CSV table of C-alpha atoms in Angstrom, one decimal:
chain,number,residue,atom,x,y,z
A,172,UNK,CA,7.3,49.6,30.0
A,173,UNK,CA,5.7,52.7,28.3
A,174,UNK,CA,7.1,53.8,25.0
A,175,UNK,CA,7.6,57.4,25.0
A,176,UNK,CA,8.5,59.5,22.0
A,177,UNK,CA,9.4,63.2,21.7
A,178,UNK,CA,8.2,65.7,19.4
A,179,UNK,CA,9.3,69.6,19.3
A,180,UNK,CA,5.6,70.9,21.3
A,181,UNK,CA,4.2,67.8,22.2
A,182,UNK,CA,5.3,64.4,23.1
A,183,UNK,CA,3.6,60.7,22.6
A,184,UNK,CA,2.9,58.3,24.8
A,185,UNK,CA,1.9,54.3,24.5
A,186,UNK,CA,1.5,51.9,27.0
A,187,UNK,CA,1.2,47.5,26.9
A,188,UNK,CA,-1.9,45.7,27.7
A,189,UNK,CA,-0.7,44.5,30.7
A,190,UNK,CA,0.3,47.8,32.1
A,191,UNK,CA,-2.2,50.4,33.5
A,192,UNK,CA,-1.2,53.8,32.8
A,193,UNK,CA,-2.7,56.8,34.6
A,194,UNK,CA,-2.1,60.2,33.3
A,195,UNK,CA,-2.4,63.4,35.6
A,196,UNK,CA,-2.6,66.9,34.8
A,197,UNK,CA,-3.2,69.8,37.7
A,198,UNK,CA,-4.2,67.2,40.1
A,199,UNK,CA,-6.8,65.5,37.9
A,200,UNK,CA,-6.9,61.8,36.1
A,201,UNK,CA,-7.2,62.9,32.5
A,202,UNK,CA,-6.3,58.8,30.9
A,203,UNK,CA,-6.4,56.0,33.1
A,204,UNK,CA,-6.5,52.3,31.9
A,205,UNK,CA,-4.2,49.9,30.2
A,206,UNK,CA,-2.9,50.2,27.1
A,207,UNK,CA,-3.6,53.8,26.6
A,208,UNK,CA,-1.8,56.0,23.7
A,209,UNK,CA,-2.1,59.5,24.0
A,210,UNK,CA,-0.5,63.1,23.4
A,211,UNK,CA,0.4,65.1,26.5
A,212,UNK,CA,2.6,68.3,27.2
A,213,UNK,CA,5.4,66.9,29.7
A,214,UNK,CA,5.4,70.1,31.5
A,215,UNK,CA,1.9,69.6,32.7
A,216,UNK,CA,1.6,65.7,33.0
A,217,UNK,CA,2.2,63.4,35.4
A,218,UNK,CA,2.6,59.5,34.7
A,219,UNK,CA,2.4,56.3,36.5
A,220,UNK,CA,2.6,52.8,35.2
A,221,UNK,CA,1.0,50.1,37.2
A,222,UNK,CA,1.7,46.2,36.0
A,223,UNK,CA,-1.6,44.5,36.2
A,224,UNK,CA,-0.4,41.3,34.9
A,225,UNK,CA,0.1,38.0,38.0
A,226,UNK,CA,3.5,37.9,39.2
A,227,UNK,CA,4.9,35.4,41.7
A,228,UNK,CA,7.3,36.3,44.6
A,229,UNK,CA,9.8,33.4,46.1
A,230,UNK,CA,10.4,33.6,49.8
A,231,UNK,CA,12.6,31.9,52.1
A,232,UNK,CA,12.6,32.6,55.5
A,233,UNK,CA,13.4,30.9,59.4
A,234,UNK,CA,11.5,29.9,61.4
A,235,UNK,CA,11.9,28.6,65.6
A,236,UNK,CA,9.6,25.6,66.6
A,237,UNK,CA,7.9,25.3,70.3
A,238,UNK,CA,11.1,22.4,71.0
A,239,UNK,CA,13.5,25.3,70.0
A,240,UNK,CA,14.4,23.8,66.4
A,241,UNK,CA,15.3,26.1,63.5
A,242,UNK,CA,13.4,25.3,60.2
A,243,UNK,CA,13.6,26.9,56.7
A,244,UNK,CA,10.3,27.5,54.8
A,245,UNK,CA,10.3,28.1,51.0
A,246,UNK,CA,7.3,29.4,49.7
A,247,UNK,CA,5.6,31.2,46.9
A,248,UNK,CA,3.5,34.2,46.5
A,249,UNK,CA,1.5,35.1,42.9
A,250,UNK,CA,-0.3,38.4,43.1
A,251,UNK,CA,-0.9,40.7,41.2
A,252,UNK,CA,-2.3,44.9,41.1
A,253,UNK,CA,-6.7,44.3,41.7
A,254,UNK,CA,-6.6,48.4,41.8
A,255,UNK,CA,-3.9,50.1,40.0
A,256,UNK,CA,-5.6,53.0,40.5
A,257,UNK,CA,-5.1,53.3,44.7
A,258,UNK,CA,-2.0,51.8,44.0
A,259,UNK,CA,-0.3,54.5,41.8
A,260,UNK,CA,-1.6,56.5,44.8
A,261,UNK,CA,0.0,54.5,47.6
A,262,UNK,CA,3.2,53.3,45.7
A,263,UNK,CA,5.3,55.2,44.0
A,264,UNK,CA,5.1,54.1,39.6
A,265,UNK,CA,5.8,57.6,38.7
A,266,UNK,CA,7.7,57.4,35.7
A,267,UNK,CA,10.5,59.5,34.4
A,268,UNK,CA,10.1,61.1,31.3
A,269,UNK,CA,13.0,61.2,30.0
A,270,UNK,CA,13.7,57.1,29.6
A,271,UNK,CA,10.4,55.9,30.5
A,272,UNK,CA,11.2,54.2,34.0
A,273,UNK,CA,10.1,54.4,36.9
A,274,UNK,CA,11.7,57.1,39.5
A,275,UNK,CA,11.4,54.7,42.3
A,276,UNK,CA,11.2,50.9,43.5
A,277,UNK,CA,7.7,50.2,44.2
A,278,UNK,CA,8.0,46.3,42.9
A,279,UNK,CA,10.4,46.3,45.8
A,280,UNK,CA,8.5,47.9,48.1
A,281,UNK,CA,5.3,45.1,47.6
A,282,UNK,CA,7.7,42.3,47.8
A,283,UNK,CA,9.2,43.3,50.7
A,284,UNK,CA,5.3,44.1,52.1
A,285,UNK,CA,4.0,40.6,51.2
A,286,UNK,CA,7.3,38.8,52.8
A,287,UNK,CA,7.1,40.4,55.8
A,288,UNK,CA,3.7,39.8,56.3
A,289,UNK,CA,3.6,36.3,55.1
A,290,UNK,CA,6.8,35.4,57.3
A,291,UNK,CA,4.6,37.0,60.1
A,292,UNK,CA,2.0,34.5,59.9
A,293,UNK,CA,4.5,31.5,59.4
A,294,UNK,CA,6.1,32.2,62.8
A,295,UNK,CA,3.2,32.7,64.5
A,296,UNK,CA,1.6,29.1,63.4
A,297,UNK,CA,5.3,27.6,63.7
A,298,UNK,CA,6.2,28.6,67.1
A,299,UNK,CA,3.3,26.5,68.4
A,300,UNK,CA,4.2,23.2,66.5
A,301,UNK,CA,7.0,21.0,67.9
A,302,UNK,CA,9.2,19.9,64.9
A,303,UNK,CA,7.7,16.6,63.9
A,304,UNK,CA,4.5,18.5,63.7
A,305,UNK,CA,6.0,21.2,61.8
A,306,UNK,CA,7.9,18.6,59.3
A,307,UNK,CA,4.6,16.4,59.1
A,308,UNK,CA,1.9,18.8,58.4
A,309,UNK,CA,3.2,22.2,58.3
A,310,UNK,CA,2.9,22.7,54.5
A,311,UNK,CA,-1.0,22.5,54.3
A,312,UNK,CA,-0.8,24.6,57.9
A,313,UNK,CA,2.0,27.2,56.8
A,314,UNK,CA,0.2,26.9,53.5
A,315,UNK,CA,-3.8,28.2,55.3
A,316,UNK,CA,-2.2,30.3,57.6
A,317,UNK,CA,-0.6,32.2,55.2
A,318,UNK,CA,-3.5,32.8,52.6
A,319,UNK,CA,-5.4,33.4,55.0
A,320,UNK,CA,-3.2,35.9,56.7
A,321,UNK,CA,-2.9,37.7,53.6
A,322,UNK,CA,-6.0,37.8,52.6
A,323,UNK,CA,-6.9,39.6,55.6
A,324,UNK,CA,-4.3,41.7,55.8
A,325,UNK,CA,-5.6,45.8,55.5
A,326,UNK,CA,-2.5,47.1,54.1
A,327,UNK,CA,-2.4,44.9,51.2
A,328,UNK,CA,-6.3,46.1,50.9
A,329,UNK,CA,-5.4,49.4,50.7
A,330,UNK,CA,-2.5,49.1,48.4
A,331,UNK,CA,-5.0,47.7,45.8
A,332,UNK,CA,-2.5,44.4,46.4
A,333,UNK,CA,-4.6,40.8,45.7
A,334,UNK,CA,-3.0,37.5,46.6
A,335,UNK,CA,-4.0,34.9,43.8
A,336,UNK,CA,-2.2,32.0,45.6
A,337,UNK,CA,0.4,30.8,48.6
A,338,UNK,CA,2.4,27.9,47.4
A,339,UNK,CA,4.8,26.5,50.2
A,340,UNK,CA,7.3,24.6,48.7
A,341,UNK,CA,9.2,23.0,51.9
A,342,UNK,CA,9.2,22.9,55.7
A,343,UNK,CA,12.8,21.5,56.2
A,344,UNK,CA,15.2,21.8,59.8
A,345,UNK,CA,19.1,21.9,59.8
A,346,UNK,CA,20.9,20.3,57.9
A,347,UNK,CA,22.5,17.6,60.9
A,348,UNK,CA,19.0,17.7,62.3
A,349,UNK,CA,17.8,16.6,58.9
A,350,UNK,CA,20.0,13.5,58.9
A,351,UNK,CA,19.6,12.6,62.4
A,352,UNK,CA,16.0,12.5,61.7
A,353,UNK,CA,16.5,10.5,58.5
A,354,UNK,CA,19.1,8.1,60.2
A,355,UNK,CA,15.9,5.7,61.7
A,356,UNK,CA,14.2,5.8,58.5
A,357,UNK,CA,17.1,5.0,56.5
A,358,UNK,CA,18.0,2.3,58.4
A,359,UNK,CA,14.3,0.8,58.4
A,360,UNK,CA,15.0,0.8,54.7
A,361,UNK,CA,18.0,-0.7,55.1
A,362,UNK,CA,16.8,-3.0,57.0
A,363,UNK,CA,14.0,-3.8,54.5
A,364,UNK,CA,16.1,-3.9,51.8
A,365,UNK,CA,18.5,-6.8,53.8
A,366,UNK,CA,15.4,-8.6,54.7
A,367,UNK,CA,14.3,-8.7,50.7
A,368,UNK,CA,18.0,-9.7,50.3
A,369,UNK,CA,18.0,-12.3,52.5
A,370,UNK,CA,14.9,-13.2,51.4
A,371,UNK,CA,15.1,-13.4,48.3
A,372,UNK,CA,18.7,-15.7,48.8
A,373,UNK,CA,16.8,-17.9,51.4
A,374,UNK,CA,14.4,-18.4,47.9
A,375,UNK,CA,17.2,-18.7,45.9
A,376,UNK,CA,18.8,-21.3,48.0
A,377,UNK,CA,15.7,-23.4,48.3
A,378,UNK,CA,15.1,-23.4,44.7
A,379,UNK,CA,18.9,-24.4,44.4
A,380,UNK,CA,18.1,-27.2,47.0
A,381,UNK,CA,15.0,-28.3,45.4
A,382,UNK,CA,17.0,-28.5,41.7
A,383,UNK,CA,19.8,-30.5,43.9
A,384,UNK,CA,16.8,-32.9,45.3
A,385,UNK,CA,15.2,-33.2,41.6
A,386,UNK,CA,18.9,-33.9,40.4
A,387,UNK,CA,19.9,-36.3,43.2
A,388,UNK,CA,16.5,-37.7,43.0
A,389,UNK,CA,16.7,-38.4,39.1
A,390,UNK,CA,20.3,-39.7,39.6
A,391,UNK,CA,18.8,-42.1,41.8
A,392,UNK,CA,16.0,-43.6,39.5
A,393,UNK,CA,19.0,-43.4,36.9
A,394,UNK,CA,21.0,-45.5,39.1
A,395,UNK,CA,17.6,-47.8,39.9
A,396,UNK,CA,17.0,-48.4,36.2
A,397,UNK,CA,20.4,-48.7,35.2
A,398,UNK,CA,20.8,-51.6,38.1
A,399,UNK,CA,17.4,-53.3,37.0
A,400,UNK,CA,18.9,-53.1,33.6
A,401,UNK,CA,22.2,-55.0,34.6
A,402,UNK,CA,20.6,-57.1,36.4
A,403,UNK,CA,18.1,-58.1,33.6
A,404,UNK,CA,21.2,-58.0,31.2
A,405,UNK,CA,22.9,-60.2,33.5
A,406,UNK,CA,19.5,-62.5,33.7
A,407,UNK,CA,19.4,-62.6,30.2
A,408,UNK,CA,23.1,-63.6,29.8
A,409,UNK,CA,22.7,-66.6,32.5
A,410,UNK,CA,19.6,-67.7,30.4
A,411,UNK,CA,21.4,-67.5,27.2
A,412,UNK,CA,24.2,-69.5,28.6
A,413,UNK,CA,21.9,-71.9,30.3
A,414,UNK,CA,20.2,-72.2,26.9
A,415,UNK,CA,23.4,-72.6,25.1
A,416,UNK,CA,24.8,-75.3,27.7
A,417,UNK,CA,21.7,-77.2,27.2
A,418,UNK,CA,21.7,-76.8,23.8
A,419,UNK,CA,25.9,-78.0,23.8
A,420,UNK,CA,24.4,-81.1,26.3
A,421,UNK,CA,21.6,-82.1,23.8
A,422,UNK,CA,23.8,-81.7,20.8
A,423,UNK,CA,26.6,-83.7,22.3
A,424,UNK,CA,24.6,-86.7,24.4
A,425,UNK,CA,23.1,-87.2,20.6
A,426,UNK,CA,27.0,-87.0,18.9
A,427,UNK,CA,27.8,-89.1,21.9
A,428,UNK,CA,24.3,-91.5,21.2
A,429,UNK,CA,25.2,-91.2,17.8
A,430,UNK,CA,28.9,-92.0,17.7
A,431,UNK,CA,27.6,-95.6,20.3
A,432,UNK,CA,25.4,-96.3,18.0
A,433,UNK,CA,27.4,-96.0,14.9
A,434,UNK,CA,30.7,-97.9,17.2
A,435,UNK,CA,27.9,-100.7,18.3
A,436,UNK,CA,26.9,-101.1,15.0
A,437,UNK,CA,30.7,-101.0,13.5
A,438,UNK,CA,31.4,-103.6,16.4
A,439,UNK,CA,28.3,-105.6,15.4
A,440,UNK,CA,29.7,-105.6,11.7
A,441,UNK,CA,33.1,-106.5,13.1
A,442,UNK,CA,32.3,-109.2,14.5
A,443,UNK,CA,29.9,-110.4,12.0
A,444,UNK,CA,32.3,-110.2,9.3
A,445,UNK,CA,34.8,-112.2,11.7
A,446,UNK,CA,32.5,-114.6,12.3
A,447,UNK,CA,31.7,-115.0,8.8
A,448,UNK,CA,35.9,-115.0,7.9
A,449,UNK,CA,36.1,-117.5,10.5
A,450,UNK,CA,33.6,-119.6,9.6
A,451,UNK,CA,34.8,-119.4,5.5
A,452,UNK,CA,38.5,-119.8,7.4
A,453,UNK,CA,37.4,-122.8,9.5
A,454,UNK,CA,35.8,-124.6,6.2
A,455,UNK,CA,39.0,-123.6,4.2
A,456,UNK,CA,41.0,-125.3,6.7
A,457,UNK,CA,38.5,-128.1,6.9
A,458,UNK,CA,38.7,-128.4,3.3
A,459,UNK,CA,42.5,-127.8,3.6
A,460,UNK,CA,43.0,-131.1,6.3
A,461,UNK,CA,41.8,-133.1,3.8
A,462,UNK,CA,44.0,-131.8,0.9
A,463,UNK,CA,47.1,-133.7,-0.1
A,464,UNK,CA,50.0,-131.8,0.9
A,465,UNK,CA,51.5,-131.9,-2.4
A,466,UNK,CA,47.9,-130.4,-3.3
A,467,UNK,CA,48.3,-127.6,-0.9
A,468,UNK,CA,52.1,-127.0,-2.3
A,469,UNK,CA,50.6,-126.5,-5.5
A,470,UNK,CA,48.2,-124.2,-4.5
A,471,UNK,CA,50.1,-122.2,-2.3
A,472,UNK,CA,52.8,-121.8,-5.7
A,473,UNK,CA,49.5,-120.9,-7.4
A,474,UNK,CA,48.9,-118.1,-4.9
A,475,UNK,CA,52.3,-116.8,-4.3
A,476,UNK,CA,52.5,-117.0,-8.0
A,477,UNK,CA,49.4,-114.8,-8.5
A,478,UNK,CA,50.7,-112.6,-6.3
A,479,UNK,CA,54.3,-112.1,-7.7
A,480,UNK,CA,55.5,-109.4,-10.3
A,481,UNK,CA,55.0,-110.7,-13.7
A,482,UNK,CA,58.7,-111.7,-14.9
A,483,UNK,CA,59.4,-111.3,-18.6
A,484,UNK,CA,63.1,-113.5,-18.0
A,485,UNK,CA,64.0,-115.5,-16.0
A,486,UNK,CA,68.1,-116.7,-15.7
A,487,UNK,CA,68.7,-120.2,-14.2
A,488,UNK,CA,72.6,-120.4,-12.6
A,489,UNK,CA,73.8,-123.8,-11.9
A,490,UNK,CA,74.1,-122.4,-7.7
A,491,UNK,CA,70.3,-121.8,-7.9
A,492,UNK,CA,69.5,-125.0,-9.9
A,493,UNK,CA,71.6,-127.4,-7.3
A,494,UNK,CA,69.9,-125.4,-4.5
A,495,UNK,CA,66.5,-126.1,-5.6
A,496,UNK,CA,67.1,-129.8,-6.8
A,497,UNK,CA,69.0,-130.6,-3.5
A,498,UNK,CA,66.1,-128.5,-1.5
A,499,UNK,CA,63.3,-130.5,-3.1
A,500,UNK,CA,65.8,-133.9,-2.7
A,501,UNK,CA,65.3,-133.2,0.9
A,502,UNK,CA,62.0,-132.9,0.9
A,503,UNK,CA,61.2,-136.1,-1.1
A,504,UNK,CA,63.7,-137.9,1.3
A,505,UNK,CA,61.1,-136.3,4.3
A,506,UNK,CA,58.6,-137.7,3.0
A,507,UNK,CA,59.5,-141.2,2.2
A,508,UNK,CA,60.4,-141.5,5.7
A,509,UNK,CA,56.8,-140.3,6.9
A,510,UNK,CA,55.4,-142.8,4.7
A,511,UNK,CA,57.1,-145.6,5.9
A,512,UNK,CA,56.2,-145.0,9.8
A,513,UNK,CA,52.6,-145.2,9.2
A,514,UNK,CA,51.3,-148.5,7.8
A,515,UNK,CA,48.4,-146.7,6.6
A,516,UNK,CA,50.3,-144.8,4.9
A,517,UNK,CA,52.1,-146.9,3.1
A,518,UNK,CA,49.3,-148.4,1.7
A,519,UNK,CA,47.6,-145.1,1.3
A,520,UNK,CA,50.7,-144.5,-1.1
A,521,UNK,CA,50.8,-148.2,-2.1
A,522,UNK,CA,47.2,-147.2,-3.6
A,523,UNK,CA,48.5,-143.6,-5.0
A,524,UNK,CA,51.3,-145.0,-6.4
A,525,UNK,CA,49.5,-148.1,-7.9
A,526,UNK,CA,47.2,-145.2,-9.5
A,527,UNK,CA,49.9,-143.1,-10.6
C-alpha cells in the first residue's frame, strides 16, 4: 500500500513498484504510474492505487453432468491488471488519506467476477458430458473452456483485467460415487496383486521342488556310490580273505609236507638205527652164544660194576658171606649136574679141567 506522510500544509505520498498510483485533481489526472512519489494537497486530491502484480485466485464450485451426477471442480486462475487506469475508473481503488487503505473492496469484486465467469463456462461444458467423460477428459476440457471464455469476456476486458493462466487441479465426483468408481479398479489391482503373489508363491514352490529334487538326486547318487563302495569293500575283504586262506593253505601244506618229510626222515633214521642196533645186538648175541657162561657172568659183573656207584667201604657180615657161599655152592652144583648129563660136555669139561 502507498505510504502517506502528513505535513502542516501539504502531504507526501509514495507507492511501490508493483502498485500503480493515480492522482486526480479537479477531474484531471496529474500523476499516474507505478512507483510514484509526489506532494499533494489533501483537500483537492483523489488518490487511487491499483496493484499490477500477478495474483492467483483459487476456485471451488460444483457442477452437474449429463447423467445427473454432481462433480466438484477445483481450479486456479492467475490474473493481473493490464490497464490500471481503466480499472481505477471502473472499480473503487480510492485510498483513504488518513490511513492509506482502500475505501472499498475492489479485489473481492474482481474475484467474484472471475469466479462467476469461470464457473459459468465450466458448467456449460460439464452439462454436456457424462460422469465418466468428465472424470477421464474433464481436466483438459474444463481448463481450455475456462481459458477461452475468460479471454473473450468483454466485462473483464473493459475492467482492465487480463487472465494470465488457468489451471484445473481436479474434477471429482461425490465421495460415495468416487468409492464406487474406484472399487473395480481396486479389485483389479487386488487381483493383479493376488496373481503376482500366487505366481511368486508358485515360483517359490517350483524352486523348492527343484531344490528338493536336486537334494534327493544327490542323496540317491550318494547312496549309489555308498553301495558301490560297500560292494567294493566287501569284494576287497573277500579277496583279502581268499588270499589269506590260500596263503594259509599253502603255508599249512608246506608245513604238513615239511612235517611229513621230517617224519619220514625220522622214521628212516629210526629204522636204520634200529636195524643197525638189531644187527649189532644180533652180532653181539652171536658172540655171546659162543662164550662160556662163566665168562658171561664175568662180563655181566663187570658191566654191572661199571654202572654201580662208587663204593668207599664194604662191610661183610657173616650172614651175607653165608648167603653168598650158599648161592655159589648151589650154582656150582647145578653146573656139575648139567655137565654130567651131556657126554660132549663132560669131555669138554674134562679137557677144560685138564687144561686148568
